[in-house]
CSV table of C-alpha atoms in Angstrom, one decimal:
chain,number,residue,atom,x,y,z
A,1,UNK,CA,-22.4,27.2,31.8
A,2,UNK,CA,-23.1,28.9,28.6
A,3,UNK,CA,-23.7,26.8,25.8
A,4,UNK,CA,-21.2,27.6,23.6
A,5,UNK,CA,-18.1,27.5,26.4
A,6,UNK,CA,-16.3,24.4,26.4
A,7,UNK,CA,-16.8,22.8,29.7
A,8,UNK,CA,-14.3,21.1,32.1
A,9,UNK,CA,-14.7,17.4,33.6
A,10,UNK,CA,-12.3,16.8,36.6
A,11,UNK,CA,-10.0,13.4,35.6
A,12,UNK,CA,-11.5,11.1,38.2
A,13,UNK,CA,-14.9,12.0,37.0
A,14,UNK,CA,-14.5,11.5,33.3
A,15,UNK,CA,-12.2,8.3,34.3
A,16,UNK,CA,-15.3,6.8,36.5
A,17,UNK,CA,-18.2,7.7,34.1
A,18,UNK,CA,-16.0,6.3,30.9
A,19,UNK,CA,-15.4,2.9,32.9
A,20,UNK,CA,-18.8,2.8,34.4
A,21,UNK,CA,-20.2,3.9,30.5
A,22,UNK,CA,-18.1,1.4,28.7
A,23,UNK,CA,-19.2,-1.8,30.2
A,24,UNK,CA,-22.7,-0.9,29.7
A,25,UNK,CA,-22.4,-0.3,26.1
A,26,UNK,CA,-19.9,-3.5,25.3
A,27,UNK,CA,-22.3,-6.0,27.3
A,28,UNK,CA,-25.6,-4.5,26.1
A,29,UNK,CA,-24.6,-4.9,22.5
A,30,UNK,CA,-21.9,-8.0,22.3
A,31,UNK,CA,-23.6,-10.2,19.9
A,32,UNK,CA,-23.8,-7.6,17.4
A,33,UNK,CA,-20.2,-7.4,17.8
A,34,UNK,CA,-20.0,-10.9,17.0
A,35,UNK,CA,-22.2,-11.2,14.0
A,36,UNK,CA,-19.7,-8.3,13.0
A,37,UNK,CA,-17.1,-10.1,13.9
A,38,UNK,CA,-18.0,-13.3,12.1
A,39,UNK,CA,-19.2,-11.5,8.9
A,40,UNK,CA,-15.2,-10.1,8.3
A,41,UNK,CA,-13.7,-13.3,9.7
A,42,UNK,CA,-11.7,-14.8,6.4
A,43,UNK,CA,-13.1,-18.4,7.0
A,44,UNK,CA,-16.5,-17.0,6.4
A,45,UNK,CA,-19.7,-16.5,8.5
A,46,UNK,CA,-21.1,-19.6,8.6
A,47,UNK,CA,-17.8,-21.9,9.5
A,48,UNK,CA,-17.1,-19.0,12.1
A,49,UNK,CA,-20.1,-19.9,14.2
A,50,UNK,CA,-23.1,-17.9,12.4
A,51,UNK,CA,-25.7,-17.0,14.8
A,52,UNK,CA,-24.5,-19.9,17.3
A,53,UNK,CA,-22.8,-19.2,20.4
A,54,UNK,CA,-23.0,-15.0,20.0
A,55,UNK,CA,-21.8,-14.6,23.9
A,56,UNK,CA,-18.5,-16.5,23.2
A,57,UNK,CA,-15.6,-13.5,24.6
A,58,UNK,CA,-18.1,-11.7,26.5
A,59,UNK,CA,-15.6,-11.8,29.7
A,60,UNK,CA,-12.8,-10.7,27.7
A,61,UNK,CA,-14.8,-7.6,26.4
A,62,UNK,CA,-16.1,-7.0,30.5
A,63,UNK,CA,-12.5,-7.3,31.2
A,64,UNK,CA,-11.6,-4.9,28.5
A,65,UNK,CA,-14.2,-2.6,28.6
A,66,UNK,CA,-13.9,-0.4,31.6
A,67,UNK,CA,-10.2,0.5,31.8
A,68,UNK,CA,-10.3,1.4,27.5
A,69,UNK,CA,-13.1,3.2,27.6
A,70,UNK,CA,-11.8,5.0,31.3
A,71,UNK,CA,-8.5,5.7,29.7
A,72,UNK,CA,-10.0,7.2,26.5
A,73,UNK,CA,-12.4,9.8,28.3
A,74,UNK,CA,-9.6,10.4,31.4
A,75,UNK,CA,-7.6,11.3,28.7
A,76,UNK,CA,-9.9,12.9,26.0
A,77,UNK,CA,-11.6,15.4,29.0
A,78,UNK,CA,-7.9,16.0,30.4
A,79,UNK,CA,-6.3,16.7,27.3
A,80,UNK,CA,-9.2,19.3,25.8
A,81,UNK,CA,-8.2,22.1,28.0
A,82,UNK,CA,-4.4,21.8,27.2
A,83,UNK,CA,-5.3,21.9,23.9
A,84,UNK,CA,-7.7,24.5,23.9
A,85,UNK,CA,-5.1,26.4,25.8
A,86,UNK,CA,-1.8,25.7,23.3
A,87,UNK,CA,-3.8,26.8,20.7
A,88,UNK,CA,-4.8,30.2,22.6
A,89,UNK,CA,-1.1,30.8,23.0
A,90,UNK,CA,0.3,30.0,19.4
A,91,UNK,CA,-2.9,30.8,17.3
A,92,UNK,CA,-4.9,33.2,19.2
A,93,UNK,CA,-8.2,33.0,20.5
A,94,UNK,CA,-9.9,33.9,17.2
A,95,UNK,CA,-8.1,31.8,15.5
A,96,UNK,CA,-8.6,28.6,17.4
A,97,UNK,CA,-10.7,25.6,16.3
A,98,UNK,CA,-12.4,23.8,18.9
A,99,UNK,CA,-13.0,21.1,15.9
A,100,UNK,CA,-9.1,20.6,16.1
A,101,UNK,CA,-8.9,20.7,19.7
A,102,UNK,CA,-11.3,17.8,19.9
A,103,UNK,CA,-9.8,15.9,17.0
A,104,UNK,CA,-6.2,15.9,19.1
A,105,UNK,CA,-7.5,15.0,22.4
A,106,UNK,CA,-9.7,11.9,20.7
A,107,UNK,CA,-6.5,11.1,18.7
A,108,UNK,CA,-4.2,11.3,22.2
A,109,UNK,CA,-7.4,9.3,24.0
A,110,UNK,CA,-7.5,6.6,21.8
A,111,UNK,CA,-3.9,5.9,22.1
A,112,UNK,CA,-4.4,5.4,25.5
A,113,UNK,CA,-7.1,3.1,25.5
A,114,UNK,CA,-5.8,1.1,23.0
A,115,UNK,CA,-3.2,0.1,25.1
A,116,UNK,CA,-6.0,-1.9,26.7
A,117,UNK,CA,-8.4,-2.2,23.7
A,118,UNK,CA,-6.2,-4.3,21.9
A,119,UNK,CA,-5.2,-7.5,23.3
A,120,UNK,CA,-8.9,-7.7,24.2
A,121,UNK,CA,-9.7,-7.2,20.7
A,122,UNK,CA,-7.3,-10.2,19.9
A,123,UNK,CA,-8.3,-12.3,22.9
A,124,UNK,CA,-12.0,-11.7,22.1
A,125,UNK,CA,-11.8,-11.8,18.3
A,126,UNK,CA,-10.1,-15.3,18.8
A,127,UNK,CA,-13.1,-16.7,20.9
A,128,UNK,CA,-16.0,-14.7,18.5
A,129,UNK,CA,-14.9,-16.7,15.5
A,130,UNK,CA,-14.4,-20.1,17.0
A,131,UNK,CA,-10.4,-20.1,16.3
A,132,UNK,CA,-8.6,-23.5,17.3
A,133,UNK,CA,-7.6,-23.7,20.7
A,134,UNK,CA,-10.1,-20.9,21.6
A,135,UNK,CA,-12.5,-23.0,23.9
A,136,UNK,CA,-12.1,-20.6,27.2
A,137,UNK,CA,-10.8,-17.2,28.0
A,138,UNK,CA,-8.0,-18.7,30.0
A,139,UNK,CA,-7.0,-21.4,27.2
A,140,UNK,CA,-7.2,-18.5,24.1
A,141,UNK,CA,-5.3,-15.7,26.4
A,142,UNK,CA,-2.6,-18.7,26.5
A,143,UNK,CA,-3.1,-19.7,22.8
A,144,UNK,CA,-2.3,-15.9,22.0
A,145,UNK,CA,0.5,-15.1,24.5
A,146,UNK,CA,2.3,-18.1,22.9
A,147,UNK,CA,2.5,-16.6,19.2
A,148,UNK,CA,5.7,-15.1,19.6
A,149,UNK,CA,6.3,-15.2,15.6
A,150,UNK,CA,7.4,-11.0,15.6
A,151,UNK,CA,4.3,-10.1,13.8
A,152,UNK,CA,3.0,-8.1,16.5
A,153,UNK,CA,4.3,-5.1,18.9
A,154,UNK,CA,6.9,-6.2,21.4
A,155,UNK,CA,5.5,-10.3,20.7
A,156,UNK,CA,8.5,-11.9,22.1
A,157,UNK,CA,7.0,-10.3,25.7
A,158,UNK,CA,3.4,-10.5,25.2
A,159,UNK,CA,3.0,-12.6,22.3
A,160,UNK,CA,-0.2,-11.8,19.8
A,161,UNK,CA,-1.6,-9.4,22.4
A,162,UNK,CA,-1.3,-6.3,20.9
A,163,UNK,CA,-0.9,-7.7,16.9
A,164,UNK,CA,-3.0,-5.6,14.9
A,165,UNK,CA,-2.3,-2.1,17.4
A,166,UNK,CA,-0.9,-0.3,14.7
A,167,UNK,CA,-4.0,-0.4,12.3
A,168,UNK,CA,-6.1,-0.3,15.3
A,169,UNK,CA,-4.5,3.3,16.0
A,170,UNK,CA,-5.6,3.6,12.4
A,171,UNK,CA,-9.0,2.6,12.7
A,172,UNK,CA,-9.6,4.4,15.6
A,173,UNK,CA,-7.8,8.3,14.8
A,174,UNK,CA,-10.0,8.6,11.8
A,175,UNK,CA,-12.6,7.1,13.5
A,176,UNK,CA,-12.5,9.9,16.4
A,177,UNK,CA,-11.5,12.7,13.7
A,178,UNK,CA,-15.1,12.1,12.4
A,179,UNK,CA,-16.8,11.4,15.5
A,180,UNK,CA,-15.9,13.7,18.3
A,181,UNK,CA,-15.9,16.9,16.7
A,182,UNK,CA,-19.6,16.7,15.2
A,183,UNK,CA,-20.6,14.5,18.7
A,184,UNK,CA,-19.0,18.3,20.3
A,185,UNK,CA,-20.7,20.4,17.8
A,186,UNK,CA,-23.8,18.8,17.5
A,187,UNK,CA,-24.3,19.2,21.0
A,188,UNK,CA,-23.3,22.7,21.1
A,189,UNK,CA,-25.6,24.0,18.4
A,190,UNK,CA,-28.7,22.2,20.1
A,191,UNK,CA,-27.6,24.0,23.2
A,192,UNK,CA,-27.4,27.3,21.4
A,193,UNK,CA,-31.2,26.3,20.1
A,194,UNK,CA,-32.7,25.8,23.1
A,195,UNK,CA,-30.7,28.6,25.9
A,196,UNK,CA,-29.1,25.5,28.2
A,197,UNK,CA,-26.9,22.5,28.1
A,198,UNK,CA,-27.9,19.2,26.2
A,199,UNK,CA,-29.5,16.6,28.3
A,200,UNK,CA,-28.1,13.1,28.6
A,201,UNK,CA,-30.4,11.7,25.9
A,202,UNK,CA,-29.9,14.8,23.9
A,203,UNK,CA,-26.0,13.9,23.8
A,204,UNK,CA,-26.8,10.3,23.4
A,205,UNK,CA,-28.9,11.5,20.2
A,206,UNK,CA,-25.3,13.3,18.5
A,207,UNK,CA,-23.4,10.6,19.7
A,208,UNK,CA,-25.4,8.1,18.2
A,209,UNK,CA,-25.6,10.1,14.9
A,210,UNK,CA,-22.2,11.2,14.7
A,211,UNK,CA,-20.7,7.3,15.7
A,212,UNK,CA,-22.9,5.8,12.7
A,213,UNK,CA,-21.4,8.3,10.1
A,214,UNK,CA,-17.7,7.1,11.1
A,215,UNK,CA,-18.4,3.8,11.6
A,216,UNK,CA,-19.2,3.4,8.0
A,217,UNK,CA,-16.3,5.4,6.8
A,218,UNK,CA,-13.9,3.6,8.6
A,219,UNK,CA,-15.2,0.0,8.1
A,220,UNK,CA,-12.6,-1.0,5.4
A,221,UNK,CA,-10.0,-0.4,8.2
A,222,UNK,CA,-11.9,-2.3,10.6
A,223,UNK,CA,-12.4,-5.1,8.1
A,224,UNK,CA,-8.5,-4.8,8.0
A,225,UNK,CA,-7.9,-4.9,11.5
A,226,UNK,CA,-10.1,-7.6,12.2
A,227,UNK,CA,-7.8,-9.8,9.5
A,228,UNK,CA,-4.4,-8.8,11.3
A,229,UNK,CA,-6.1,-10.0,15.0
A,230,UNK,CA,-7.4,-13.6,13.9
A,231,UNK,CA,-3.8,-13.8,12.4
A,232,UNK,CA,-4.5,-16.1,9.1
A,233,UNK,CA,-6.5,-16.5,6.4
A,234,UNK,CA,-9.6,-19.7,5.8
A,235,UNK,CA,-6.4,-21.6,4.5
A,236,UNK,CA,-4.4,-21.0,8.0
A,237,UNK,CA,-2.0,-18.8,5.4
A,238,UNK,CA,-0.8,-16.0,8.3
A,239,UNK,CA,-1.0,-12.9,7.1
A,240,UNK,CA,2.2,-10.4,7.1
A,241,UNK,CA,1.1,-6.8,8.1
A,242,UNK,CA,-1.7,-4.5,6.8
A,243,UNK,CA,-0.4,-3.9,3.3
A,244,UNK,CA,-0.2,-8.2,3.3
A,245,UNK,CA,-4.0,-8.2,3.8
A,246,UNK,CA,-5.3,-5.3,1.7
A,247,UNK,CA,-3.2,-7.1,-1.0
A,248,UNK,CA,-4.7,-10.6,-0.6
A,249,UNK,CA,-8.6,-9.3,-0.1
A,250,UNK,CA,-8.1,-7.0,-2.8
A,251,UNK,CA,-6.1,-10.2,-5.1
A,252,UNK,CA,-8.2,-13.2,-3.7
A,253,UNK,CA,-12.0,-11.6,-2.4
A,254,UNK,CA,-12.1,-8.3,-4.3
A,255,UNK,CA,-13.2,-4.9,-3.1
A,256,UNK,CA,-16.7,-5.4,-2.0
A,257,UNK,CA,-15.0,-7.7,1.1
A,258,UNK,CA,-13.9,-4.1,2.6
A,259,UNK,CA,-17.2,-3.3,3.3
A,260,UNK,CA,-18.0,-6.3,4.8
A,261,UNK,CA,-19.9,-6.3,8.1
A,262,UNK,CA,-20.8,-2.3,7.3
A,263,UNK,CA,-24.4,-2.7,8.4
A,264,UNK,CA,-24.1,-4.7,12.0
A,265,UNK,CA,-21.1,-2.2,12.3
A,266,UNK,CA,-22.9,1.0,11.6
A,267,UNK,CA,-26.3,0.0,13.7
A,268,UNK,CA,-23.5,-1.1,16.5
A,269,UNK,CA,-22.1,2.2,16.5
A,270,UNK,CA,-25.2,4.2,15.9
A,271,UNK,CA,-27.0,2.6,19.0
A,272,UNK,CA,-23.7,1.9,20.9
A,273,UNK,CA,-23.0,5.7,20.9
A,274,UNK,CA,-26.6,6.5,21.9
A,275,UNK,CA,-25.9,4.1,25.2
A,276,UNK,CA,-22.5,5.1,25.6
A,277,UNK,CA,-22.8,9.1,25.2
A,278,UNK,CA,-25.9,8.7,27.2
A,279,UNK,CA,-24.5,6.6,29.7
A,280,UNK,CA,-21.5,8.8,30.2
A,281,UNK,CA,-23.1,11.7,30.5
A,282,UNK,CA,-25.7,10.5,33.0
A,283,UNK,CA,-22.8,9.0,34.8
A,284,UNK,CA,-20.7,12.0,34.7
A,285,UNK,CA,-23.8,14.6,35.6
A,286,UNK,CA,-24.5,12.4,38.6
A,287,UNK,CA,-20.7,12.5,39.7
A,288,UNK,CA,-20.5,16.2,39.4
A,289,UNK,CA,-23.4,16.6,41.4
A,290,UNK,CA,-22.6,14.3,44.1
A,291,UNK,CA,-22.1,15.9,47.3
A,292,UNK,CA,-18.0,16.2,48.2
């Protein structure tokens, strides 16, 4: 394949490497996620469990995991070529950005996925912070599935499961409008520098670089997002919506609380995308390869 041609990933490939990819990354580097977690939680670091306990929601992530991050690349690897190819119709060839093409297919990916990220980001954000009623993954899936109080997306069916999709659609957009096209170019231009195709651990390098660059752009929405999941503030005061919480951190906590959790997040992202890319692309070079 020449370097600078965009290449093709049948769906049952990208869909197994992504799964397969996904729970490596999440188990490797849970506690991070939980210092993370703990350091935007409103009742502060310390009452939310510190350093103790860093594995709590580990099987709500495992459960999570593979199917998100299966949907994201099933979709992101389908979705390039018909983008690629609308844009060749309506813009012309010269005139198409394979930049936008991989912004839209990340955008359409992550829509996907979240349909599964979310409610284990609620389930699991419940259990990292030490929330009342939180003692199991059986008892906190109940605990949340019983908060049928209309603040989250169809909550008088699944309760708080998906509270908080909309800003995590938020979160994650930019988030991929940053990532994925410099993860794509990066790994095009080395190409082009050395005559052949990255290597997994070359892709795991630009995915690790490009992932630590929008982590910390997009950690005020994270910080945001991880308000709307635990659902109330130190004071059990439930917060209404992501306007509600912006107003109250920015009234209450001032601005710097935006940024909290930037550095566990960025070094997350940063070596989570050098396992992930890496993973998936040893993954998916292994399925292409394997004899049919």
């Amino acid at each position: 394949m020449a370097p600078d041609k965009e290449r093709h990933t049948p769906f049952l490939t990208s869909l197994i490497a992504g799964g397969m990819a996904g729970t490596t990354v999440d188990l490797a580097l849970f506690p991070i996620d939980t210092l993370k977690t703990r350091l935007q939680s409103p009742q502060g670091f310390v009452a939310a469990g510190g350093f103790r306990g860093v594995y709590r929601g580990i099987m709500a992530a495992a459960a999570g995991s593979s199917p998100g991050a299966a949907l994201f690349f099933g979709t992101y690897e389908t979705m390039k070529p018909v983008i690629a190819n609308l844009q060749n119709t309506y813009r012309g060839e010269d005139a198409s950005s394979p930049a936008l093409t991989h912004m839209i297919s990340a955008s359409i990916g992550e829509a996907a996925a979240c349909l599964v990220r979310v409610p284990t980001e609620v389930v699991k954000s419940k259990m990292q912070t030490n929330a009342a009623g939180a003692s199991s993954l059986s008892a906190t899936f109940k605990l949340v599935v019983s908060e049928k109080d209309g603040r989250a997306f169809g909550s008088q069916v699944f309760g708080g499961l998906y509270r908080g999709y909309g800003i995590t659609l938020m979160r994650e957009v930019p988030f991929a409008f940053i990532q994925f096209p410099l993860y794509e170019r990066l790994k095009v231009e080395w190409a082009k520098i050395q005559g052949f195709e990255t290597s997994p651990l070359q892709a795991a390098t630009c995915g690790s670089f490009s992932g630590g660059i929008a982590a910390a752009f997009t950690t005020p929405l994270d910080v945001v997002k991880t308000r709307l999941m635990l659902g109330s503030d130190k004071n059990g005061v439930k917060y209404h919506g992501a306007n509600d919480v912006i107003g109250r951190i920015l009234k209450e906590e001032g601005t710097p609380v935006l940024l909290s959790g930037i550095q566990p997040r960025v070094m997350w992202i940063s070596i989570g995308g050098f396992v992930f890319f890496g993973a998936y692309e040893s993954y998916r070079s292994l399925l292409m390869n394997f004899p049919r």
